[in-house]
Amino acid sequence: MKLFPIFFLFMVMNINAQTSDVKTMEVEYAMQLNFNTINSYKTVLLFNTSEALFQYSNQNVDAALKQEEDNYTFNVNDTTKYSIYTSRKEKEVTEIVRSLDEKKYYSIVEEYPVIDWKITSETKEINTFGCIKATCTFKGRNYTAWFTPEIVTNFGPLKMHGLPGLILELSDSKNEVLVYAKSLKKSDAVIAFKNNNEKITRKEYNALVNEKLNEITTNISTKLGREFKVKVKTSENNSIEIE
Amino acid sequence: MKNVLFGLIATVMISFNGFANQSPAKLAPTTENTQKIKLELNLGNLNDISETEMEARVNDFLAKNLSAVDDELDCSVTVTGSVTVGFASFEVSVTVSGPCSEIKKAGGAIANDILDQVKAYIKKNM
């Protein structure tokens, strides 16, 4: 929990989500993924009664090459804006991912997952909203969510859904995934989601990324002289979804 | 004892652990390859030379020969990068090994080259 800022601006713009003329709401979340390095994401959740669009982009700046004796380390971040679209009607969750070396996008389509939430009796106030604690296990992580029944929706950040209110805070037991709402407002935006991308599974996508990374390193090998031997290893270290 | 011919064999054993420099991240253990090179220096009759001269000869010998050792031994440089794509974090690790003299010269350039290529891929078309 150390990664949560001491305080954050929570701008509420006269929200009354239960007002019938509100078609779409927009929630801005701050998200941190604390794997080997801390990555900060800017995210926005747009939702109405039947669908939600969660968009996120990495805000980290690439780390410079660091040398420690014969070891060099670096960090490169893809700052593309990605989307996760959830449709209650279609009973699907679609995640958009990008090929590494070309402007090609793929869709990872999954069935609308059933999340087995345990709603506890613990409560706390976040800004002016009364919140209730709920826990679940999802895609290999144990999550704690604080949701407010004052904003009626089943949608939440990432692929989270199924609670009787908006999630304002979300964290996993390892403190590797931290999400908290910064602001929310009514929105005139229309959730427009087009999906003409080639479909791919998560496993296939990971293999594709590894293949591209191997290509890069193979290029390096061929550029070096015969007196050098090159050994390459690529792997997916961490992701929000472990399973 | 004064006239005894001393034969001093200075043996310089240089061990090198190739492929031992791995990042602390979750990498599979790799084979440790230990290389040894033996250098011999015969200082002759030590009664004929002063301590200062002996020291100078040893230093001179090491200066002349240690650079040659670099060409015989293998060194390695490991470049480990974390590449974040969307929500996933991938690790790429490249270990380049070769003659120490070459690796010492090219190590930084190899690391920069790998970084540039990874960046070029990731940032292209963004």
Tab-separated table of C-alpha atoms in Angstrom:
chain	number	residue	atom	x	y	z
A	1	MET	CA	0.000	0.000	0.000
A	2	LYS	CA	3.047	2.246	0.189
A	3	LEU	CA	2.633	2.967	-3.464
A	4	PHE	CA	-0.606	4.765	-2.952
A	5	PRO	CA	-0.034	8.483	-2.812
A	6	ILE	CA	-0.624	10.100	0.535
A	7	PHE	CA	-3.432	12.038	-0.911
A	8	PHE	CA	-5.007	12.299	-4.298
A	9	LEU	CA	-7.355	14.651	-5.959
A	10	PHE	CA	-10.762	13.235	-6.233
A	11	MET	CA	-12.798	15.568	-8.286
A	12	VAL	CA	-16.443	14.807	-8.250
A	13	MET	CA	-18.528	16.771	-10.624
A	14	ASN	CA	-21.999	16.651	-9.116
A	15	ILE	CA	-22.366	13.010	-9.720
A	16	ASN	CA	-25.605	11.318	-9.349
A	17	ALA	CA	-25.185	8.193	-11.348
A	18	GLN	CA	-28.696	7.101	-10.733
A	19	THR	CA	-30.078	10.066	-12.614
A	20	SER	CA	-31.912	8.657	-15.573
A	21	ASP	CA	-30.505	11.090	-18.158
A	22	VAL	CA	-26.919	9.984	-17.539
A	23	LYS	CA	-25.975	7.772	-20.478
A	24	THR	CA	-22.253	7.400	-19.977
A	25	MET	CA	-19.922	7.972	-17.091
A	26	GLU	CA	-16.179	8.482	-17.193
A	27	VAL	CA	-13.829	7.472	-14.407
A	28	GLU	CA	-10.158	8.302	-14.461
A	29	TYR	CA	-8.041	5.828	-12.567
A	30	ALA	CA	-4.364	5.902	-11.699
A	31	MET	CA	-2.807	2.495	-12.000
A	32	GLN	CA	0.559	1.166	-10.940
A	33	LEU	CA	2.000	-2.189	-11.852
A	34	ASN	CA	4.857	-3.092	-9.590
A	35	PHE	CA	6.656	-5.971	-11.229
A	36	ASN	CA	10.427	-5.703	-11.628
A	37	THR	CA	10.016	-1.976	-12.022
A	38	ILE	CA	7.092	0.285	-11.200
A	39	ASN	CA	5.031	1.204	-14.231
A	40	SER	CA	2.464	3.986	-13.947
A	41	TYR	CA	-0.527	3.991	-16.259
A	42	LYS	CA	-3.082	6.582	-17.131
A	43	THR	CA	-6.447	4.925	-17.506
A	44	VAL	CA	-10.024	5.891	-18.267
A	45	LEU	CA	-13.147	3.802	-17.822
A	46	LEU	CA	-16.228	4.727	-19.827
A	47	PHE	CA	-19.377	2.815	-19.059
A	48	ASN	CA	-23.108	2.793	-19.510
A	49	THR	CA	-25.647	0.172	-18.550
A	50	SER	CA	-24.618	-2.446	-21.092
A	51	GLU	CA	-20.958	-1.932	-22.003
A	52	ALA	CA	-17.669	-0.563	-20.741
A	53	LEU	CA	-14.450	0.588	-22.366
A	54	PHE	CA	-11.274	0.673	-20.294
A	55	GLN	CA	-8.337	2.436	-21.949
A	56	TYR	CA	-4.823	2.566	-20.591
A	57	SER	CA	-1.388	3.779	-21.548
A	58	ASN	CA	1.973	3.437	-19.859
A	59	GLN	CA	3.334	6.765	-18.618
A	60	ASN	CA	6.860	5.601	-17.806
A	61	VAL	CA	9.892	7.115	-19.425
A	62	ASP	CA	12.482	4.678	-20.715
A	63	ALA	CA	15.341	4.107	-18.311
A	64	ALA	CA	18.833	4.799	-19.598
A	65	LEU	CA	21.310	1.989	-20.057
A	66	LYS	CA	22.900	1.156	-16.725
A	67	GLN	CA	26.232	-0.602	-16.378
A	68	GLU	CA	27.377	-2.660	-13.462
A	69	GLU	CA	30.680	-4.338	-14.312
A	70	ASP	CA	29.919	-6.581	-17.301
A	71	ASN	CA	26.167	-6.362	-16.907
A	72	TYR	CA	24.043	-3.804	-18.652
A	73	THR	CA	20.359	-3.251	-17.969
A	74	PHE	CA	17.708	-1.164	-19.640
A	75	ASN	CA	13.979	-0.619	-19.588
A	76	VAL	CA	11.844	0.142	-22.615
A	77	ASN	CA	8.163	0.998	-22.408
A	78	ASP	CA	5.488	0.823	-25.020
A	79	THR	CA	3.250	3.839	-24.477
A	80	THR	CA	0.543	2.799	-26.920
A	81	LYS	CA	-3.030	3.416	-25.768
A	82	TYR	CA	-4.690	0.024	-25.332
A	83	SER	CA	-8.332	-0.916	-24.764
A	84	ILE	CA	-10.393	-3.519	-23.005
A	85	TYR	CA	-14.002	-3.621	-24.101
A	86	THR	CA	-16.638	-5.441	-22.081
A	87	SER	CA	-20.075	-6.134	-23.489
A	88	ARG	CA	-22.757	-7.570	-21.289
A	89	LYS	CA	-24.943	-8.095	-24.318
A	90	GLU	CA	-22.355	-10.078	-26.261
A	91	LYS	CA	-21.109	-11.681	-23.059
A	92	GLU	CA	-17.536	-11.023	-24.187
A	93	VAL	CA	-14.434	-9.189	-23.090
A	94	THR	CA	-12.156	-8.006	-25.885
A	95	GLU	CA	-8.616	-6.870	-25.243
A	96	ILE	CA	-6.743	-5.023	-27.965
A	97	VAL	CA	-3.018	-5.724	-28.246
A	98	ARG	CA	-0.407	-4.559	-30.715
A	99	SER	CA	2.231	-6.276	-32.760
A	100	LEU	CA	5.683	-5.103	-31.801
A	101	ASP	CA	7.154	-4.220	-35.133
A	102	GLU	CA	4.244	-3.062	-37.213
A	103	LYS	CA	1.087	-1.085	-36.783
A	104	LYS	CA	-1.055	-4.144	-36.518
A	105	TYR	CA	-3.544	-4.769	-33.760
A	106	TYR	CA	-4.963	-8.049	-32.556
A	107	SER	CA	-7.997	-8.856	-30.436
A	108	ILE	CA	-7.905	-11.259	-27.565
A	109	VAL	CA	-11.551	-12.209	-27.098
A	110	GLU	CA	-12.681	-14.030	-23.990
A	111	GLU	CA	-15.998	-15.073	-22.586
A	112	TYR	CA	-17.476	-12.644	-20.090
A	113	PRO	CA	-15.878	-14.066	-16.956
A	114	VAL	CA	-17.859	-14.839	-13.844
A	115	ILE	CA	-16.070	-13.336	-10.870
A	116	ASP	CA	-16.852	-14.897	-7.527
A	117	TRP	CA	-16.869	-11.804	-5.307
A	118	LYS	CA	-17.028	-12.072	-1.537
A	119	ILE	CA	-18.622	-8.928	-0.174
A	120	THR	CA	-17.490	-8.245	3.388
A	121	SER	CA	-18.986	-6.122	6.146
A	122	GLU	CA	-15.979	-3.767	6.177
A	123	THR	CA	-16.684	-0.219	5.113
A	124	LYS	CA	-14.737	2.975	4.645
A	125	GLU	CA	-15.246	6.338	3.068
A	126	ILE	CA	-13.341	7.343	-0.050
A	127	ASN	CA	-13.776	11.026	-0.599
A	128	THR	CA	-17.473	11.384	0.161
A	129	PHE	CA	-18.460	7.946	-1.051
A	130	GLY	CA	-19.328	5.172	1.334
A	131	CYS	CA	-17.447	2.090	0.195
A	132	ILE	CA	-17.663	-1.623	0.932
A	133	LYS	CA	-14.786	-4.069	0.775
A	134	ALA	CA	-15.029	-7.079	-1.513
A	135	THR	CA	-12.498	-9.752	-2.382
A	136	CYS	CA	-12.059	-12.191	-5.224
A	137	THR	CA	-9.568	-14.384	-7.026
A	138	PHE	CA	-9.280	-13.552	-10.696
A	139	LYS	CA	-6.771	-14.739	-13.306
A	140	GLY	CA	-4.390	-15.986	-10.651
A	141	ARG	CA	-4.423	-12.974	-8.335
A	142	ASN	CA	-6.230	-12.302	-5.086
A	143	TYR	CA	-7.864	-8.889	-5.258
A	144	THR	CA	-9.386	-6.530	-2.754
A	145	ALA	CA	-11.811	-3.965	-4.120
A	146	TRP	CA	-13.541	-1.043	-2.456
A	147	PHE	CA	-16.746	-0.253	-4.285
A	148	THR	CA	-19.461	2.298	-3.709
A	149	PRO	CA	-23.114	1.315	-4.106
A	150	GLU	CA	-23.814	5.039	-4.532
A	151	ILE	CA	-22.753	4.758	-8.172
A	152	VAL	CA	-24.721	1.921	-9.626
A	153	THR	CA	-22.834	-0.086	-12.186
A	154	ASN	CA	-21.465	-3.594	-12.478
A	155	PHE	CA	-18.414	-2.470	-14.437
A	156	GLY	CA	-15.004	-1.608	-13.054
A	157	PRO	CA	-11.376	-1.093	-14.063
A	158	LEU	CA	-9.501	-3.694	-16.124
A	159	LYS	CA	-11.798	-6.664	-16.648
A	160	MET	CA	-13.395	-6.336	-13.240
A	161	HIS	CA	-17.158	-6.434	-13.060
A	162	GLY	CA	-20.009	-7.937	-11.139
A	163	LEU	CA	-20.130	-5.814	-7.994
A	164	PRO	CA	-23.247	-3.803	-7.123
A	165	GLY	CA	-21.408	-0.489	-7.417
A	166	LEU	CA	-18.403	1.270	-8.898
A	167	ILE	CA	-14.926	0.123	-7.802
A	168	LEU	CA	-12.937	3.089	-6.474
A	169	GLU	CA	-9.893	1.174	-5.267
A	170	LEU	CA	-8.444	-2.147	-6.344
A	171	SER	CA	-5.283	-3.913	-5.270
A	172	ASP	CA	-3.922	-7.430	-5.306
A	173	SER	CA	-2.428	-9.307	-2.372
A	174	LYS	CA	1.115	-8.924	-3.725
A	175	ASN	CA	0.743	-5.171	-4.143
A	176	GLU	CA	1.787	-5.603	-7.756
A	177	VAL	CA	-1.477	-4.239	-9.115
A	178	LEU	CA	-2.829	-0.990	-7.657
A	179	VAL	CA	-5.703	0.990	-9.104
A	180	TYR	CA	-7.479	3.945	-7.580
A	181	ALA	CA	-10.029	6.400	-8.913
A	182	LYS	CA	-8.881	9.975	-9.356
A	183	SER	CA	-11.948	11.564	-10.819
A	184	LEU	CA	-15.346	10.737	-12.196
A	185	LYS	CA	-17.839	12.657	-14.226
A	186	LYS	CA	-20.791	12.412	-16.526
A	187	SER	CA	-19.685	12.113	-20.101
A	188	ASP	CA	-21.158	12.907	-23.478
A	189	ALA	CA	-18.823	10.394	-25.028
A	190	VAL	CA	-20.316	7.534	-26.953
A	191	ILE	CA	-18.658	4.203	-26.410
A	192	ALA	CA	-17.570	3.425	-29.928
A	193	PHE	CA	-15.702	0.202	-30.187
A	194	LYS	CA	-14.854	-1.310	-33.523
A	195	ASN	CA	-13.216	-4.646	-33.670
A	196	ASN	CA	-11.989	-5.698	-37.071
A	197	ASN	CA	-8.726	-7.006	-35.770
A	198	GLU	CA	-7.406	-10.480	-36.253
A	199	LYS	CA	-8.272	-12.633	-33.255
A	200	ILE	CA	-5.496	-14.171	-31.250
A	201	THR	CA	-5.185	-15.982	-27.932
A	202	ARG	CA	-3.104	-14.619	-25.072
A	203	LYS	CA	-0.693	-17.517	-25.451
A	204	GLU	CA	-0.279	-16.875	-29.168
A	205	TYR	CA	0.274	-13.176	-28.549
A	206	ASN	CA	2.973	-13.816	-25.951
A	207	ALA	CA	4.677	-16.186	-28.370
A	208	LEU	CA	4.503	-13.498	-31.051
A	209	VAL	CA	6.163	-10.917	-28.812
A	210	ASN	CA	8.883	-13.363	-27.828
A	211	GLU	CA	9.451	-14.189	-31.480
A	212	LYS	CA	9.939	-10.498	-32.296
A	213	LEU	CA	12.318	-9.998	-29.410
A	214	ASN	CA	14.297	-12.998	-30.603
A	215	GLU	CA	14.428	-11.475	-34.073
A	216	ILE	CA	15.995	-8.362	-32.642
A	217	THR	CA	18.658	-10.269	-30.825
A	218	THR	CA	19.341	-12.498	-33.802
A	219	ASN	CA	19.995	-9.371	-35.823
A	220	ILE	CA	22.529	-8.345	-33.224
A	221	SER	CA	24.231	-11.734	-33.469
A	222	THR	CA	24.639	-11.521	-37.206
A	223	LYS	CA	26.189	-8.075	-36.938
A	224	LEU	CA	28.857	-9.240	-34.526
A	225	GLY	CA	32.061	-10.845	-35.713
A	226	ARG	CA	32.710	-14.588	-35.763
A	227	GLU	CA	34.864	-14.323	-32.663
A	228	PHE	CA	31.765	-13.620	-30.580
A	229	LYS	CA	29.256	-16.110	-29.269
A	230	VAL	CA	25.754	-14.882	-28.536
A	231	LYS	CA	23.254	-16.412	-26.165
A	232	VAL	CA	19.728	-15.040	-26.080
A	233	LYS	CA	16.887	-15.535	-23.671
A	234	THR	CA	13.467	-13.944	-23.772
A	235	SER	CA	10.562	-14.603	-21.484
A	236	GLU	CA	7.362	-13.079	-20.231
A	237	ASN	CA	8.118	-12.201	-16.679
A	238	ASN	CA	4.984	-10.723	-15.361
A	239	SER	CA	1.528	-9.684	-16.295
A	240	ILE	CA	-1.656	-8.737	-14.530
A	241	GLU	CA	-3.056	-12.063	-15.605
A	242	ILE	CA	-1.006	-14.893	-14.171
A	243	GLU	CA	-3.317	-17.695	-15.298
B	1	MET	CA	72.804	-20.807	0.251
B	2	LYS	CA	74.181	-17.636	-1.407
B	3	ASN	CA	75.394	-19.447	-4.490
B	4	VAL	CA	72.445	-21.559	-4.906
B	5	LEU	CA	70.813	-20.878	-8.162
B	6	PHE	CA	67.299	-19.913	-7.520
B	7	GLY	CA	64.812	-20.604	-10.117
B	8	LEU	CA	61.807	-18.719	-9.452
B	9	ILE	CA	58.844	-19.683	-11.298
B	10	ALA	CA	56.198	-17.172	-11.035
B	11	THR	CA	53.006	-18.748	-11.928
B	12	VAL	CA	50.180	-16.567	-12.657
B	13	MET	CA	46.977	-18.422	-12.544
B	14	ILE	CA	44.153	-16.481	-13.974
B	15	SER	CA	40.703	-17.807	-13.591
B	16	PHE	CA	37.789	-16.527	-15.457
B	17	ASN	CA	34.183	-17.272	-14.993
B	18	GLY	CA	32.544	-17.041	-18.353
B	19	PHE	CA	28.772	-16.786	-18.494
B	20	ALA	CA	28.688	-16.195	-14.775
B	21	ASN	CA	27.375	-12.698	-15.037
B	22	GLN	CA	23.673	-13.111	-15.169
B	23	SER	CA	21.096	-10.610	-14.095
B	24	PRO	CA	19.382	-11.166	-10.768
B	25	ALA	CA	16.074	-11.554	-12.549
B	26	LYS	CA	14.499	-14.944	-12.952
B	27	LEU	CA	16.923	-16.529	-15.371
B	28	ALA	CA	17.699	-20.187	-15.629
B	29	PRO	CA	21.084	-21.169	-14.245
B	30	THR	CA	23.783	-21.392	-16.879
B	31	THR	CA	26.950	-23.425	-17.139
B	32	GLU	CA	29.979	-21.993	-15.416
B	33	ASN	CA	33.049	-22.252	-17.537
B	34	THR	CA	36.374	-21.785	-15.770
B	35	GLN	CA	39.443	-21.102	-17.823
B	36	LYS	CA	43.045	-21.075	-16.608
B	37	ILE	CA	46.200	-19.732	-18.186
B	38	LYS	CA	49.663	-20.428	-16.793
B	39	LEU	CA	52.450	-17.865	-17.256
B	40	GLU	CA	56.047	-18.651	-16.272
B	41	LEU	CA	58.810	-16.203	-15.402
B	42	ASN	CA	62.365	-17.391	-14.738
B	43	LEU	CA	64.247	-14.745	-12.772
B	44	GLY	CA	67.546	-16.705	-12.832
B	45	ASN	CA	70.076	-16.256	-9.995
B	46	LEU	CA	68.437	-14.025	-7.451
B	47	ASN	CA	71.854	-13.271	-5.881
B	48	ASP	CA	72.734	-11.246	-8.947
B	49	ILE	CA	69.799	-8.881	-8.785
B	50	SER	CA	68.540	-6.424	-6.238
B	51	GLU	CA	65.102	-6.546	-4.735
B	52	THR	CA	64.128	-3.414	-6.648
B	53	GLU	CA	65.290	-4.903	-9.923
B	54	MET	CA	63.442	-8.126	-9.215
B	55	GLU	CA	60.276	-6.216	-8.583
B	56	ALA	CA	60.766	-4.248	-11.791
B	57	ARG	CA	61.261	-7.465	-13.791
B	58	VAL	CA	58.125	-9.025	-12.358
B	59	ASN	CA	56.105	-5.920	-13.078
B	60	ASP	CA	57.500	-5.720	-16.586
B	61	PHE	CA	56.691	-9.374	-17.165
B	62	LEU	CA	53.124	-8.923	-16.010
B	63	ALA	CA	52.645	-5.785	-18.070
B	64	LYS	CA	53.863	-7.542	-21.217
B	65	ASN	CA	51.964	-10.752	-20.710
B	66	LEU	CA	48.687	-9.854	-19.114
B	67	SER	CA	47.514	-8.048	-22.223
B	68	ALA	CA	48.147	-11.250	-24.164
B	69	VAL	CA	46.017	-13.103	-21.660
B	70	ASP	CA	43.049	-11.026	-22.733
B	71	ASP	CA	43.293	-12.508	-26.194
B	72	GLU	CA	43.355	-16.042	-24.846
B	73	LEU	CA	40.571	-15.778	-22.319
B	74	ASP	CA	36.916	-15.458	-23.003
B	75	CYS	CA	34.976	-12.630	-21.429
B	76	SER	CA	31.296	-11.994	-21.607
B	77	VAL	CA	28.951	-9.075	-21.394
B	78	THR	CA	25.286	-9.528	-20.520
B	79	VAL	CA	22.614	-7.080	-21.527
B	80	THR	CA	19.289	-7.531	-19.767
B	81	GLY	CA	16.303	-5.492	-20.772
B	82	SER	CA	12.811	-5.211	-19.431
B	83	VAL	CA	10.294	-4.487	-22.153
B	84	THR	CA	6.801	-3.485	-21.083
B	85	VAL	CA	4.115	-4.046	-23.682
B	86	GLY	CA	0.610	-3.226	-22.523
B	87	PHE	CA	0.157	-4.936	-19.185
B	88	ALA	CA	2.870	-7.509	-19.771
B	89	SER	CA	6.517	-7.205	-18.937
B	90	PHE	CA	8.951	-9.224	-21.031
B	91	GLU	CA	12.593	-9.782	-20.334
B	92	VAL	CA	15.240	-10.078	-22.991
B	93	SER	CA	18.721	-11.131	-22.028
B	94	VAL	CA	21.657	-11.254	-24.426
B	95	THR	CA	25.037	-12.614	-23.402
B	96	VAL	CA	27.880	-11.982	-25.819
B	97	SER	CA	31.146	-13.771	-25.180
B	98	GLY	CA	34.469	-13.625	-26.965
B	99	PRO	CA	38.111	-12.653	-26.472
B	100	CYS	CA	38.396	-10.372	-23.460
B	101	SER	CA	40.293	-7.753	-25.432
B	102	GLU	CA	37.424	-7.532	-27.934
B	103	ILE	CA	34.669	-7.668	-25.358
B	104	LYS	CA	36.283	-4.914	-23.298
B	105	LYS	CA	36.419	-2.733	-26.401
B	106	ALA	CA	32.969	-3.576	-27.707
B	107	GLY	CA	30.924	-4.269	-24.586
B	108	GLY	CA	29.352	-0.824	-24.267
B	109	ALA	CA	28.703	-0.581	-27.991
B	110	ILE	CA	27.015	-4.000	-28.031
B	111	ALA	CA	24.763	-2.988	-25.125
B	112	ASN	CA	23.826	0.279	-26.819
B	113	ASP	CA	23.162	-1.500	-30.087
B	114	ILE	CA	20.789	-3.953	-28.429
B	115	LEU	CA	18.972	-1.127	-26.647
B	116	ASP	CA	18.669	0.871	-29.886
B	117	GLN	CA	17.246	-2.081	-31.761
B	118	VAL	CA	14.715	-2.919	-29.065
B	119	LYS	CA	13.636	0.720	-28.940
B	120	ALA	CA	13.367	0.896	-32.702
B	121	TYR	CA	11.038	-2.103	-32.707
B	122	ILE	CA	8.885	-1.021	-29.798
B	123	LYS	CA	8.596	2.612	-30.734
B	124	LYS	CA	7.999	2.054	-34.416
B	125	ASN	CA	4.512	2.979	-35.514
B	126	MET	CA	3.458	4.106	-32.087
